[in-house]
PDB file of C-alpha atoms (C1' of nucleotides) in Angstrom:
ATOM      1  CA  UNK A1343      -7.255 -20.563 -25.111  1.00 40.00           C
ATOM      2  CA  UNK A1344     -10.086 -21.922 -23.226  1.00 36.00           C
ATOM      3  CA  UNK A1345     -11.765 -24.530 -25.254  1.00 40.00           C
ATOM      4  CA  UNK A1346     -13.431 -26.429 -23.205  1.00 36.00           C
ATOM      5  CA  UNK A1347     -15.716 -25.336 -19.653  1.00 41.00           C
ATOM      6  CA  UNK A1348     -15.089 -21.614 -18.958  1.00 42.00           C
ATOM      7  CA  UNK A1349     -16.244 -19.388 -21.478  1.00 57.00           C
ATOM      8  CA  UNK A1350     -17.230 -16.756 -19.011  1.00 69.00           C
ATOM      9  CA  UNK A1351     -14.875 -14.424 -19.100  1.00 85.00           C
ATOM     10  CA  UNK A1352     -15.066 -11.564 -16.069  1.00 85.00           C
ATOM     11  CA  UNK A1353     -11.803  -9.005 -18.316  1.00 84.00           C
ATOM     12  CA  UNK A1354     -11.594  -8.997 -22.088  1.00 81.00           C
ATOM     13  CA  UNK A1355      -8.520  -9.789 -23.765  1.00 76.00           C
ATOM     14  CA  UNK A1356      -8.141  -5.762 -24.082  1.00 74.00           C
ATOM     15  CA  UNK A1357      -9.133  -5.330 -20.469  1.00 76.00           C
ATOM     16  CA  UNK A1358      -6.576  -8.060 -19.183  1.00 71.00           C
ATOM     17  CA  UNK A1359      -3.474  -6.592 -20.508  1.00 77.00           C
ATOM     18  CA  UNK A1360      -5.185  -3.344 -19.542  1.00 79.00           C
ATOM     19  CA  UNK A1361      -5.857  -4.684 -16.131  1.00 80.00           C
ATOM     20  CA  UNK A1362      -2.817  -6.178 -16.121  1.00 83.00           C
ATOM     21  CA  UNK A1363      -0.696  -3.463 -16.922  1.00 87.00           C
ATOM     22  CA  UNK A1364      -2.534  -0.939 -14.308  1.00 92.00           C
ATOM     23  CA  UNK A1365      -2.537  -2.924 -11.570  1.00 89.00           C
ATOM     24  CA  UNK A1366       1.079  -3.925 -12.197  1.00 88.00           C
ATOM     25  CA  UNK A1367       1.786   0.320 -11.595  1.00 92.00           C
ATOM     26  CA  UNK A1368      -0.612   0.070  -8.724  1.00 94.00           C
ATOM     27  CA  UNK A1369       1.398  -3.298  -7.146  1.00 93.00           C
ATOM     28  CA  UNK A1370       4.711  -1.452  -7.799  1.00 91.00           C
ATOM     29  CA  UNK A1371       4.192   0.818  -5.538  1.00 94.00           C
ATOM     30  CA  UNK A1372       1.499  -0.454  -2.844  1.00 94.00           C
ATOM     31  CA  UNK A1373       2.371  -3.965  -3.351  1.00 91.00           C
ATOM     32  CA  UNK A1374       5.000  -4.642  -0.828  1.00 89.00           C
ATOM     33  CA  UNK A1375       4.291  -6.332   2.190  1.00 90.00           C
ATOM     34  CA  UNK A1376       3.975  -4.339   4.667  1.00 94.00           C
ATOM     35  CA  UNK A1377       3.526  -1.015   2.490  1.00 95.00           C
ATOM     36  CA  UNK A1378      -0.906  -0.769   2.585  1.00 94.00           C
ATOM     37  CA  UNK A1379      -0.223  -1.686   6.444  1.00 94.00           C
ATOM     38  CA  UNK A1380       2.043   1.406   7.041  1.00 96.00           C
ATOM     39  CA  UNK A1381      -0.800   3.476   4.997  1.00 96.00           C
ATOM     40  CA  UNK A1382      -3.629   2.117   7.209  1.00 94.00           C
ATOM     41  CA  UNK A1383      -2.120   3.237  10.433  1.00 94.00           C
ATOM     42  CA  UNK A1384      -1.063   6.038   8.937  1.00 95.00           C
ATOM     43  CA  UNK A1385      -4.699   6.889   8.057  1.00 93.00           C
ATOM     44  CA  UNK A1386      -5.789   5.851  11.158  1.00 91.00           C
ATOM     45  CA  UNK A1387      -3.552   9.045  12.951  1.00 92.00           C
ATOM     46  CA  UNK A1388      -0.936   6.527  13.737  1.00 94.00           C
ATOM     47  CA  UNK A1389       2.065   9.296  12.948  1.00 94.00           C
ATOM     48  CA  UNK A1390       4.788   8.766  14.988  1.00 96.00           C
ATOM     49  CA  UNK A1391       7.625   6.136  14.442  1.00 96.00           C
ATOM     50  CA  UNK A1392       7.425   3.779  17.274  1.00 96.00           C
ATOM     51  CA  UNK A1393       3.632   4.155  17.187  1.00 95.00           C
ATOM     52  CA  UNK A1394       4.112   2.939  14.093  1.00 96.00           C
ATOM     53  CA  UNK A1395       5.894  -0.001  14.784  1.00 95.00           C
ATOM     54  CA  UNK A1396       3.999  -0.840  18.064  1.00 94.00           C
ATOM     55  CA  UNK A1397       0.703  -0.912  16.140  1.00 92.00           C
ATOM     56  CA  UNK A1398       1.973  -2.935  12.906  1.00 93.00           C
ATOM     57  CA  UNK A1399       2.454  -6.115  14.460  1.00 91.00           C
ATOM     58  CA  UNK A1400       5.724  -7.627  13.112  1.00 91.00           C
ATOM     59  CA  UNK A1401       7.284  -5.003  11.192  1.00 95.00           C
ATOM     60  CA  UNK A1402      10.968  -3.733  12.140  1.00 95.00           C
ATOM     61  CA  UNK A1403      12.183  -0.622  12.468  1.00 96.00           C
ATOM     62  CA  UNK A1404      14.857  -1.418   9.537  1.00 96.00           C
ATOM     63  CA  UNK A1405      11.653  -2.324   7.261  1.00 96.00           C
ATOM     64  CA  UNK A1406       9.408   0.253   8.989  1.00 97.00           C
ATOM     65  CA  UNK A1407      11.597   2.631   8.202  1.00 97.00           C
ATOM     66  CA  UNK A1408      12.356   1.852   4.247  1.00 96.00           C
ATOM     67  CA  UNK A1409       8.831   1.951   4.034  1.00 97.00           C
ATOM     68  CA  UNK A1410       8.370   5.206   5.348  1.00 97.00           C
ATOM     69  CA  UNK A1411      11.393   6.496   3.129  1.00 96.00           C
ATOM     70  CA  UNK A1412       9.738   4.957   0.132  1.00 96.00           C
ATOM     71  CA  UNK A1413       6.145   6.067   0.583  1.00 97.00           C
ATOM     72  CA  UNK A1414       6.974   9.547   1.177  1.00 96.00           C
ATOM     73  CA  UNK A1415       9.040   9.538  -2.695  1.00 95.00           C
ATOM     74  CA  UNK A1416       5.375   8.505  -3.799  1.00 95.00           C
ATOM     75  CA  UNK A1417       3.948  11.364  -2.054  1.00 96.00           C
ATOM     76  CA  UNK A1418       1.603   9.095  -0.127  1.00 97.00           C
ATOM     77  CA  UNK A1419       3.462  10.992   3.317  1.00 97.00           C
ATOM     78  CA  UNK A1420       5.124  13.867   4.589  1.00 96.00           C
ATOM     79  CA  UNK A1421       8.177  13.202   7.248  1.00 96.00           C
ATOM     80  CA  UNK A1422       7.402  16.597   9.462  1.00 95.00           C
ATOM     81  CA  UNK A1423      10.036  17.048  11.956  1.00 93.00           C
ATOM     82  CA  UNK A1424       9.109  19.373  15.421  1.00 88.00           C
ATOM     83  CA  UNK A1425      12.606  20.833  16.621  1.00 82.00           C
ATOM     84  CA  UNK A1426      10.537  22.104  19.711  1.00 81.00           C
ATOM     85  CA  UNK A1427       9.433  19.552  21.284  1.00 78.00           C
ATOM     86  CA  UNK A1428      11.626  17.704  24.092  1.00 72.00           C
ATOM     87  CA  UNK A1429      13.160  15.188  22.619  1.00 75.00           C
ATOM     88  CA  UNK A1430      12.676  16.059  18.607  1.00 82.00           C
ATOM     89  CA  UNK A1431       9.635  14.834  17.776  1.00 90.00           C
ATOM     90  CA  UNK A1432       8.858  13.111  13.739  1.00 95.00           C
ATOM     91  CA  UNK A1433       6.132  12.636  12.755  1.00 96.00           C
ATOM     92  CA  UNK A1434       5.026  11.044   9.484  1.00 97.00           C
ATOM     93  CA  UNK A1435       1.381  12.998   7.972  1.00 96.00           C
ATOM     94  CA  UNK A1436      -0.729  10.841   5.129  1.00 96.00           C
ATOM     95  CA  UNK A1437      -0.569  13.308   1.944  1.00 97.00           C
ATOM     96  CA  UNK A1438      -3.713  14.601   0.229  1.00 96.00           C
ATOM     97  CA  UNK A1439      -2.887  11.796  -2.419  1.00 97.00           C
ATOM     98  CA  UNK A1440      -2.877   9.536   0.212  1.00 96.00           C
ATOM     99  CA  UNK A1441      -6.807   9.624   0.459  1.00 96.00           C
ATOM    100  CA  UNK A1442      -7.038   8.080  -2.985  1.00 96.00           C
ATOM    101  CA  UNK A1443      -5.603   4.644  -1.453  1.00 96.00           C
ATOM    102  CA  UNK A1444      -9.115   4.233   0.332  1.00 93.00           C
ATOM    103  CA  UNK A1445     -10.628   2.241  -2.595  1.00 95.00           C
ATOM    104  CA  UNK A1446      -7.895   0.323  -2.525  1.00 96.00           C
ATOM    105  CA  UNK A1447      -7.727  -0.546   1.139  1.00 95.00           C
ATOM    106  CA  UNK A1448     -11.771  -0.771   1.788  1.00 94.00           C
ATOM    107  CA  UNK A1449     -11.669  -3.259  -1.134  1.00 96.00           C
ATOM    108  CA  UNK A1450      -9.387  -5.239   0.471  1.00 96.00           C
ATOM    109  CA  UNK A1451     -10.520  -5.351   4.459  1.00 94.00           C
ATOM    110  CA  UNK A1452     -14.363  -6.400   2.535  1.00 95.00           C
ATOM    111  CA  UNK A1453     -12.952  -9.024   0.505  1.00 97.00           C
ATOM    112  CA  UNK A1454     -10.809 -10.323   4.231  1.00 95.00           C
ATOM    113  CA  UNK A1455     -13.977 -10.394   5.935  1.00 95.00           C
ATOM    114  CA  UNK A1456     -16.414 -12.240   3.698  1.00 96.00           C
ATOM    115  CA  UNK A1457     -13.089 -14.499   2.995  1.00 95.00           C
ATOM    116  CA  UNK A1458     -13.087 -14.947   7.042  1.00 94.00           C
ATOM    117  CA  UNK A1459     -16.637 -15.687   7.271  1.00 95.00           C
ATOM    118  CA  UNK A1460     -16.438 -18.458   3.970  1.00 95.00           C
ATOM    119  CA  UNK A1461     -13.477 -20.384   5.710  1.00 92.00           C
ATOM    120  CA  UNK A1462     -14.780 -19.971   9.021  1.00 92.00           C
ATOM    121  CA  UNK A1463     -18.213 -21.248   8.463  1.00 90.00           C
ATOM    122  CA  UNK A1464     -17.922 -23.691   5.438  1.00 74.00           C
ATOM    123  CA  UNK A1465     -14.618 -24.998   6.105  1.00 68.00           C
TER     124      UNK A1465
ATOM    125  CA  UNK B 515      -0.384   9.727  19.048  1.00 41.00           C
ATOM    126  CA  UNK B 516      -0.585  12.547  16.000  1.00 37.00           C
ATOM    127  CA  UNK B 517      -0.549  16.306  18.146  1.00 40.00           C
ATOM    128  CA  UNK B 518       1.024  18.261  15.682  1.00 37.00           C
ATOM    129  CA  UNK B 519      -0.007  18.817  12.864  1.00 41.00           C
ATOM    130  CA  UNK B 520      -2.373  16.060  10.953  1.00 42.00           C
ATOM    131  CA  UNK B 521      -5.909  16.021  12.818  1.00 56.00           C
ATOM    132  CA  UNK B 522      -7.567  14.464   9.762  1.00 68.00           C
ATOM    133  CA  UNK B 523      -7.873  10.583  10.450  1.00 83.00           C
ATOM    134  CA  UNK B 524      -9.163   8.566   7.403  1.00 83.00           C
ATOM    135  CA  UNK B 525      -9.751   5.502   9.677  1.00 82.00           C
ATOM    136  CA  UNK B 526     -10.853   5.629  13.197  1.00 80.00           C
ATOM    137  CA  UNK B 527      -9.024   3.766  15.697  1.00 74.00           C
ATOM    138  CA  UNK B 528     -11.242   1.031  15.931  1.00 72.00           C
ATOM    139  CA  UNK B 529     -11.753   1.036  12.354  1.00 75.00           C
ATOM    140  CA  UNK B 530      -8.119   0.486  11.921  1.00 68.00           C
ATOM    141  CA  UNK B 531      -7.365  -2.602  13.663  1.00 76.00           C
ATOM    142  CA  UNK B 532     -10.180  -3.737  12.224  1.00 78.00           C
ATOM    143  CA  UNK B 533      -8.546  -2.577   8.313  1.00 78.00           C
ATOM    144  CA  UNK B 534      -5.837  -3.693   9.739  1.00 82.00           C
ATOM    145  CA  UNK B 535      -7.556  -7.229  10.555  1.00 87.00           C
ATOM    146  CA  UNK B 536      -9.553  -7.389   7.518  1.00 91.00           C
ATOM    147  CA  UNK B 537      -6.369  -6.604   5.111  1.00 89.00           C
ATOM    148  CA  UNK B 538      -4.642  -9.238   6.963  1.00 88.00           C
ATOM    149  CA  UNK B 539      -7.068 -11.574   6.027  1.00 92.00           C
ATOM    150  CA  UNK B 540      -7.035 -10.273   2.320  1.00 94.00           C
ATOM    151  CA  UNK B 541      -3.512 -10.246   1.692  1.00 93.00           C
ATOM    152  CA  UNK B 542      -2.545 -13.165   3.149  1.00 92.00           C
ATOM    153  CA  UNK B 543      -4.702 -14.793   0.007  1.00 95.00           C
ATOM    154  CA  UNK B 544      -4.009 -12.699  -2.718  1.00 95.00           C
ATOM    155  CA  UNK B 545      -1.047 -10.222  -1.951  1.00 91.00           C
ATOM    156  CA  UNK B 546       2.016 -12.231  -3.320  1.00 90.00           C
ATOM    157  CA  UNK B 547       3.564 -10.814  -5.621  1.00 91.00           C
ATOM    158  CA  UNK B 548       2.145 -12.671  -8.616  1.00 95.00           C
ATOM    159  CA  UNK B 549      -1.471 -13.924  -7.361  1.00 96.00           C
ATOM    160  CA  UNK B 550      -3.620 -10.821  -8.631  1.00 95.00           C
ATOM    161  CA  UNK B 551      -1.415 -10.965 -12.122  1.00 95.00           C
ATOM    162  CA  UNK B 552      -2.294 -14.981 -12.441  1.00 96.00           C
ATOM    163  CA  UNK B 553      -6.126 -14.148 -11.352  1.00 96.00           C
ATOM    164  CA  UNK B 554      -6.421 -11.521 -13.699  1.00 94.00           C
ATOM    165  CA  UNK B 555      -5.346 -13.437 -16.907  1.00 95.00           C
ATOM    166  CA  UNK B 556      -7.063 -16.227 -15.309  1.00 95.00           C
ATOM    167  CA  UNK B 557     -10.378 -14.261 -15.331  1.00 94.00           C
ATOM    168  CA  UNK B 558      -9.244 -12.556 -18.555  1.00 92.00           C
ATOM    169  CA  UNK B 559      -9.860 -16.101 -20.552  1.00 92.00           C
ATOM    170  CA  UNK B 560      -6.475 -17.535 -20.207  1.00 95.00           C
ATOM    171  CA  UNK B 561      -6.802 -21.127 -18.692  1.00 95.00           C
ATOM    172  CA  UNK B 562      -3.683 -23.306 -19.880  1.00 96.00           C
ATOM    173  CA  UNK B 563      -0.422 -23.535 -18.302  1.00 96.00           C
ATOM    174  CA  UNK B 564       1.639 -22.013 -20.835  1.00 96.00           C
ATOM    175  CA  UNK B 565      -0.493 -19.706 -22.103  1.00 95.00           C
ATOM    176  CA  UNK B 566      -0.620 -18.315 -18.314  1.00 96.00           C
ATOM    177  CA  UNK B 567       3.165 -18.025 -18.601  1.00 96.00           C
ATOM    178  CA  UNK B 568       3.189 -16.573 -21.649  1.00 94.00           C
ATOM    179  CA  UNK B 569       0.521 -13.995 -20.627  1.00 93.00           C
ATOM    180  CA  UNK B 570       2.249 -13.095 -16.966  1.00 94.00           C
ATOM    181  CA  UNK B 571       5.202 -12.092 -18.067  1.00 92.00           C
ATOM    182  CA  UNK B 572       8.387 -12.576 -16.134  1.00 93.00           C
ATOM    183  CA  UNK B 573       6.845 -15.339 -14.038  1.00 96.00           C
ATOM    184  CA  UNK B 574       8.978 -18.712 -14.358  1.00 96.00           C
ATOM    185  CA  UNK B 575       6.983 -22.305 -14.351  1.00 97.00           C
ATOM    186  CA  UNK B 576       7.981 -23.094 -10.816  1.00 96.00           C
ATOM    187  CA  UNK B 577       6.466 -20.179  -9.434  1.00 97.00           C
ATOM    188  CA  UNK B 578       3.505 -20.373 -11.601  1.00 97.00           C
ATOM    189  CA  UNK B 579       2.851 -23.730 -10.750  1.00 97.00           C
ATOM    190  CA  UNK B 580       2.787 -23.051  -7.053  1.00 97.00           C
ATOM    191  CA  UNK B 581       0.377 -20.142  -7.132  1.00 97.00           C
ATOM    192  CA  UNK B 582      -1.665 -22.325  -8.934  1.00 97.00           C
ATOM    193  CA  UNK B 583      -1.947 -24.636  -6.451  1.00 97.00           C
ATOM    194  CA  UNK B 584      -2.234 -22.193  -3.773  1.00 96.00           C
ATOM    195  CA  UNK B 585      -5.462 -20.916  -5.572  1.00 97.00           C
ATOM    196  CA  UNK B 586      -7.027 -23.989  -5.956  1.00 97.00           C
ATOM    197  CA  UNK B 587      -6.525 -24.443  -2.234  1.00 95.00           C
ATOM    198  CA  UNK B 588      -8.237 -21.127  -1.608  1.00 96.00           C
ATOM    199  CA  UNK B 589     -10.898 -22.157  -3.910  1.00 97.00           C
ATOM    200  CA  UNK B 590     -10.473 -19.427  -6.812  1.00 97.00           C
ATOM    201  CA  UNK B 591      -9.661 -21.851  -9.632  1.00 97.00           C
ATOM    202  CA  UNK B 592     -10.733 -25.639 -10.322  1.00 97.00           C
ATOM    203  CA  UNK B 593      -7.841 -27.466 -12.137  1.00 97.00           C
ATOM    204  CA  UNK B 594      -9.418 -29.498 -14.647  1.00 95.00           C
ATOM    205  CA  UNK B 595      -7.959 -32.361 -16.597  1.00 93.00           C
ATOM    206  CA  UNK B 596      -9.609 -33.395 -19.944  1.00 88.00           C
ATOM    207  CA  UNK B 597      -7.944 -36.975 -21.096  1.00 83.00           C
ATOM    208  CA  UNK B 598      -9.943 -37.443 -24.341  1.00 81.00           C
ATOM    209  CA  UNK B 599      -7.487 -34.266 -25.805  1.00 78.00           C
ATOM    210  CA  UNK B 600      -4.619 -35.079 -27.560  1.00 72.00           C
ATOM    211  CA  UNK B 601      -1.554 -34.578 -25.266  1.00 75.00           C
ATOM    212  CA  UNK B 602      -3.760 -34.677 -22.024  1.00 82.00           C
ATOM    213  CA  UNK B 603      -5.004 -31.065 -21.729  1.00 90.00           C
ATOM    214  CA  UNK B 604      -5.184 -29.048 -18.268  1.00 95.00           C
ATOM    215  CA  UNK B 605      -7.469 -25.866 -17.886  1.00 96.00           C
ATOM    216  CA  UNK B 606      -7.828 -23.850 -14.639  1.00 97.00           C
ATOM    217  CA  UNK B 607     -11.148 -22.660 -14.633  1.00 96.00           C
ATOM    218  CA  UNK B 608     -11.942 -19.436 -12.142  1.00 97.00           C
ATOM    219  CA  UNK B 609     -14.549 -20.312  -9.798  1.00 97.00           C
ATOM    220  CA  UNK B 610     -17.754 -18.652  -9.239  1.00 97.00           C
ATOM    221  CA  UNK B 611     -15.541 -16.852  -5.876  1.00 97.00           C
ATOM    222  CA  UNK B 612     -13.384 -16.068  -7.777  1.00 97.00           C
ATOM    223  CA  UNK B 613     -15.621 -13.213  -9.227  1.00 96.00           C
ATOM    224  CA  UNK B 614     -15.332 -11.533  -5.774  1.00 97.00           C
ATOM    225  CA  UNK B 615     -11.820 -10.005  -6.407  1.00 96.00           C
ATOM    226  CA  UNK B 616     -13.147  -7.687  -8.966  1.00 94.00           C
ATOM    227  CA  UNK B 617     -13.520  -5.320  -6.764  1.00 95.00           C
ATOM    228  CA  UNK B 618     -10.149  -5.487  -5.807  1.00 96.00           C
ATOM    229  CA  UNK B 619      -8.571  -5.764  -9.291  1.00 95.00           C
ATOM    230  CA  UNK B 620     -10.710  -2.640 -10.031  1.00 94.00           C
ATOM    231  CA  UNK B 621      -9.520  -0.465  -7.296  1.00 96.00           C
ATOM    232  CA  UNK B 622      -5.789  -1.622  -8.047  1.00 96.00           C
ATOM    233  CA  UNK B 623      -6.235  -0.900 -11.687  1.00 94.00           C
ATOM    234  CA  UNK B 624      -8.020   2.529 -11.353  1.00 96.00           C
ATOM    235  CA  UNK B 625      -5.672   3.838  -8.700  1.00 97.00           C
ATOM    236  CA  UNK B 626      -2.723   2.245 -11.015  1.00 95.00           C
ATOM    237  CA  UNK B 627      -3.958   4.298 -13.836  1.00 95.00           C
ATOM    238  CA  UNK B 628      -4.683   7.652 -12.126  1.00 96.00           C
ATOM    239  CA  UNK B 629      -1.131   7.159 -10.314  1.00 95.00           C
ATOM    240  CA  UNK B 630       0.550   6.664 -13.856  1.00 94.00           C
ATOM    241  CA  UNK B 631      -1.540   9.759 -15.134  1.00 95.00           C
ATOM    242  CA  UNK B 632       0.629  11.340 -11.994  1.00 95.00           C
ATOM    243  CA  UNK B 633       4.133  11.015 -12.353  1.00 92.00           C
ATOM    244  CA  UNK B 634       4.324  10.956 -15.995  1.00 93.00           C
ATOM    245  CA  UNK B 635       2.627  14.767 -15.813  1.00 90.00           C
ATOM    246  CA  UNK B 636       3.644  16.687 -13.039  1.00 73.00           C
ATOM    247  CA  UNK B 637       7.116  14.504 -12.068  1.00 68.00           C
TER     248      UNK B 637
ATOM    249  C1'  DA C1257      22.990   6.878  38.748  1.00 52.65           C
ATOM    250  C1'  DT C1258      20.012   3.823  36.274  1.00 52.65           C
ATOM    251  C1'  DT C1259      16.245   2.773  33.505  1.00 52.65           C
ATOM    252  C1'  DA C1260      13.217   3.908  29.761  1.00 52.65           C
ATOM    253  C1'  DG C1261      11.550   6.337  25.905  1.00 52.65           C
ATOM    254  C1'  DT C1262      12.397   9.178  21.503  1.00 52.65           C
ATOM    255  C1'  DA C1263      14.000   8.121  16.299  1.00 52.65           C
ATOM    256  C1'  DG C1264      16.430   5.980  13.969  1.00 52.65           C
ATOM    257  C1'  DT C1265      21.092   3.445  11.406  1.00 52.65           C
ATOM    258  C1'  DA C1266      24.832  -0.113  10.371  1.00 52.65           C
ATOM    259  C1'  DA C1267      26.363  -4.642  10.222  1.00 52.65           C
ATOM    260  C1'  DA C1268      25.754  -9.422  10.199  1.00 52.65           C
ATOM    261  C1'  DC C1269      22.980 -12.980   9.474  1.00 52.65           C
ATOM    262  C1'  DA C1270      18.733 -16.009   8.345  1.00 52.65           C
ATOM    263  C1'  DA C1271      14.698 -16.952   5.783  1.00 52.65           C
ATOM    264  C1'  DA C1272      11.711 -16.521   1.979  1.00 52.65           C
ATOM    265  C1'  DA C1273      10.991 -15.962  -2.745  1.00 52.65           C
ATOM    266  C1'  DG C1274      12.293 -16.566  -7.223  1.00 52.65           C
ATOM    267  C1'  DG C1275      15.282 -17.951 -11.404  1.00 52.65           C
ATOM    268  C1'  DT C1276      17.721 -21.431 -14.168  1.00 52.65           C
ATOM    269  C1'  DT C1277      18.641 -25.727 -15.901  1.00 52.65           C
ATOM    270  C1'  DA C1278      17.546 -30.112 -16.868  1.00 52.65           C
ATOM    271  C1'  DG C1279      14.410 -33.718 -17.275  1.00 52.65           C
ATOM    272  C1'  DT C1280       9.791 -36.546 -17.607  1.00 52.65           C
ATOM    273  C1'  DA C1281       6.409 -38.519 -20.901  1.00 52.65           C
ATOM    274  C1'  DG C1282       3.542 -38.211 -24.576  1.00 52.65           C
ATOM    275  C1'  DT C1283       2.028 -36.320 -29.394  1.00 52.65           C
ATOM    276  C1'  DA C1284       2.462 -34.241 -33.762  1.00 52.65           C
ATOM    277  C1'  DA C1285       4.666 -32.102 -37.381  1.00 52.65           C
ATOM    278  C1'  DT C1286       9.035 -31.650 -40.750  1.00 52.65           C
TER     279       DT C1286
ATOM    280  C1'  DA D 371      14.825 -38.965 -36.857  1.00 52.65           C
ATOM    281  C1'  DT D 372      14.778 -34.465 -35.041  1.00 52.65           C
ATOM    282  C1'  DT D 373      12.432 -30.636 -33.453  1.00 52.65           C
ATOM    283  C1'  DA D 374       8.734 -28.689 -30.845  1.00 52.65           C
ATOM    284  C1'  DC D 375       4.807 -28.460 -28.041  1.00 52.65           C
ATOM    285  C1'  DT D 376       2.107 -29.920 -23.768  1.00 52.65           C
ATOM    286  C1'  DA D 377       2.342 -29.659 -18.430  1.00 52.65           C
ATOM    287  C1'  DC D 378       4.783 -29.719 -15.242  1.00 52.65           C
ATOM    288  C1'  DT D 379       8.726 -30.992 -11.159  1.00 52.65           C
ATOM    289  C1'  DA D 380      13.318 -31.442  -8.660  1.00 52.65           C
ATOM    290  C1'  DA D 381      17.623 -29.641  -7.593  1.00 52.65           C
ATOM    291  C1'  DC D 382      20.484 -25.980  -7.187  1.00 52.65           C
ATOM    292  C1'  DC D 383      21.669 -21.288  -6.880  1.00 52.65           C
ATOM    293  C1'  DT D 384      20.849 -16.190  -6.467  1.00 52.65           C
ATOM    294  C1'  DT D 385      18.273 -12.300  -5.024  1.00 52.65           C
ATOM    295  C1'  DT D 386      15.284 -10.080  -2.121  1.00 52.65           C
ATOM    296  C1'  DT D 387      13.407  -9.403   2.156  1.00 52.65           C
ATOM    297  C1'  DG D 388      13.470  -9.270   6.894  1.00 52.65           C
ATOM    298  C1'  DT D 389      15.479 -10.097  11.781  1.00 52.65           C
ATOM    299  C1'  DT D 390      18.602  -9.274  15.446  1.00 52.65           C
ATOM    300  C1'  DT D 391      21.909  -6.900  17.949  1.00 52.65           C
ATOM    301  C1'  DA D 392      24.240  -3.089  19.005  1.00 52.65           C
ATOM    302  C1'  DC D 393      24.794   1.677  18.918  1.00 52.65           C
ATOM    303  C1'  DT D 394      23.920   7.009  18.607  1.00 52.65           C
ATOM    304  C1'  DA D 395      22.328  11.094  21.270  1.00 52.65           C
ATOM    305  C1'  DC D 396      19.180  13.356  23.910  1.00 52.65           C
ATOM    306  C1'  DT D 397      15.368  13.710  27.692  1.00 52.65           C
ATOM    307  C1'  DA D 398      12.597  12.480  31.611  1.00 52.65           C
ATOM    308  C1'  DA D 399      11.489   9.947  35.400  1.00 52.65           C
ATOM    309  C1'  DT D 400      12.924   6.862  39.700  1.00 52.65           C
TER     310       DT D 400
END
DNA sequence: ATTAGTAGTAAACAAAAGGTTAGTAGTAAT
DNA sequence: ATTACTACTAACCTTTTGTTTACTACTAAT
């Protein structure tokens, strides 16, 4: 193992596969690409498909809509479909689960914008 | 935007492009597939080559070898070459920035954990 | 009547990511 | 002398991921 600088160590050898092991059940299912960018507008009250895809630059509606398939068998949405309206309207609601992704995601846009400001300003 | 049914926004609109944004930013860095697993054995002690492999299972050498790189360029590990050890030994040492993703790997982690807890219970 | 928007899907294709195999060059043990 | 370990890399191939185009079927506006 490390012999010879780093001795700090931030995970023990228990918490790494730990770690390791967790996050690897956490990546499987919010690890995709585009899948914590669907959630995001989702929780932002983007609900409707082509909202969806207008507000997520980049995504297509072939990938747009696996994702949506695939997060609501995780129970992170609800596909809610409105026969009344004109022309049937879907719309895609963030579970109650969903709200447990905010760690996750306010973890993430922190770490983006110090990592922003370090390559901005020092680099 | 949402009229039926979901009124609750996690995100306001402005805070969402902004998530959106930030996220970007974040997983542009670190949301490969394998860059969390290497920076978690990586902070977890591991620091040569093959015991990364070994460690981060299913990765292959070639891929390994390019994440490594790719984190050196985004200054979370220092590859460092000692010639005085018998076959010329190389250890990737975290960097001080590197620390910064804990917050990340926690979140991932604890939200792995509670979403195991999930479907091996109630599904 | 034509254009545009709703919510998608199927097929065909291109690009990105990853795996496998083999090989380098040196040491150290059996 | 052969095997095995270190730290990789290049070439080739497969798998996964994503794009594009076209199409459905219905509505509303121009």
């Amino acid at each position: 193992m490390g012999e010879l600088i780093g001795k700090k160590t931030t995970f023990s050898e228990l918490q790494c596969s730990k770690n390791l092991a967790a996050t690897e059940d956490a990546l499987y299912v919010v690890g995709g690409k585009w899948t914590l960018r669907v959630m995001i507008a989702l929780l932002s009250g983007h609900t409707r498909f082509n909202d969806l895809q207008r507000t997520i630059k980049g995504i297509s509606a072939r990938v747009l809509s696996g994702e949506l398939k695939d997060l609501e068998i995780n129970d992170l949405l609800k596909r809610v479909v409105d026969p009344n309206q004109k022309p049937v309207a879907v719309e895609y609601i963030p579970t109650e689960y969903s709200q447990s992704l905010k760690d996750i995601i306010s973890a993430l846009a922190d770490w983006g914008l110090k990592h922003k400001k370090k390559i901005t300003t020092h680099e």
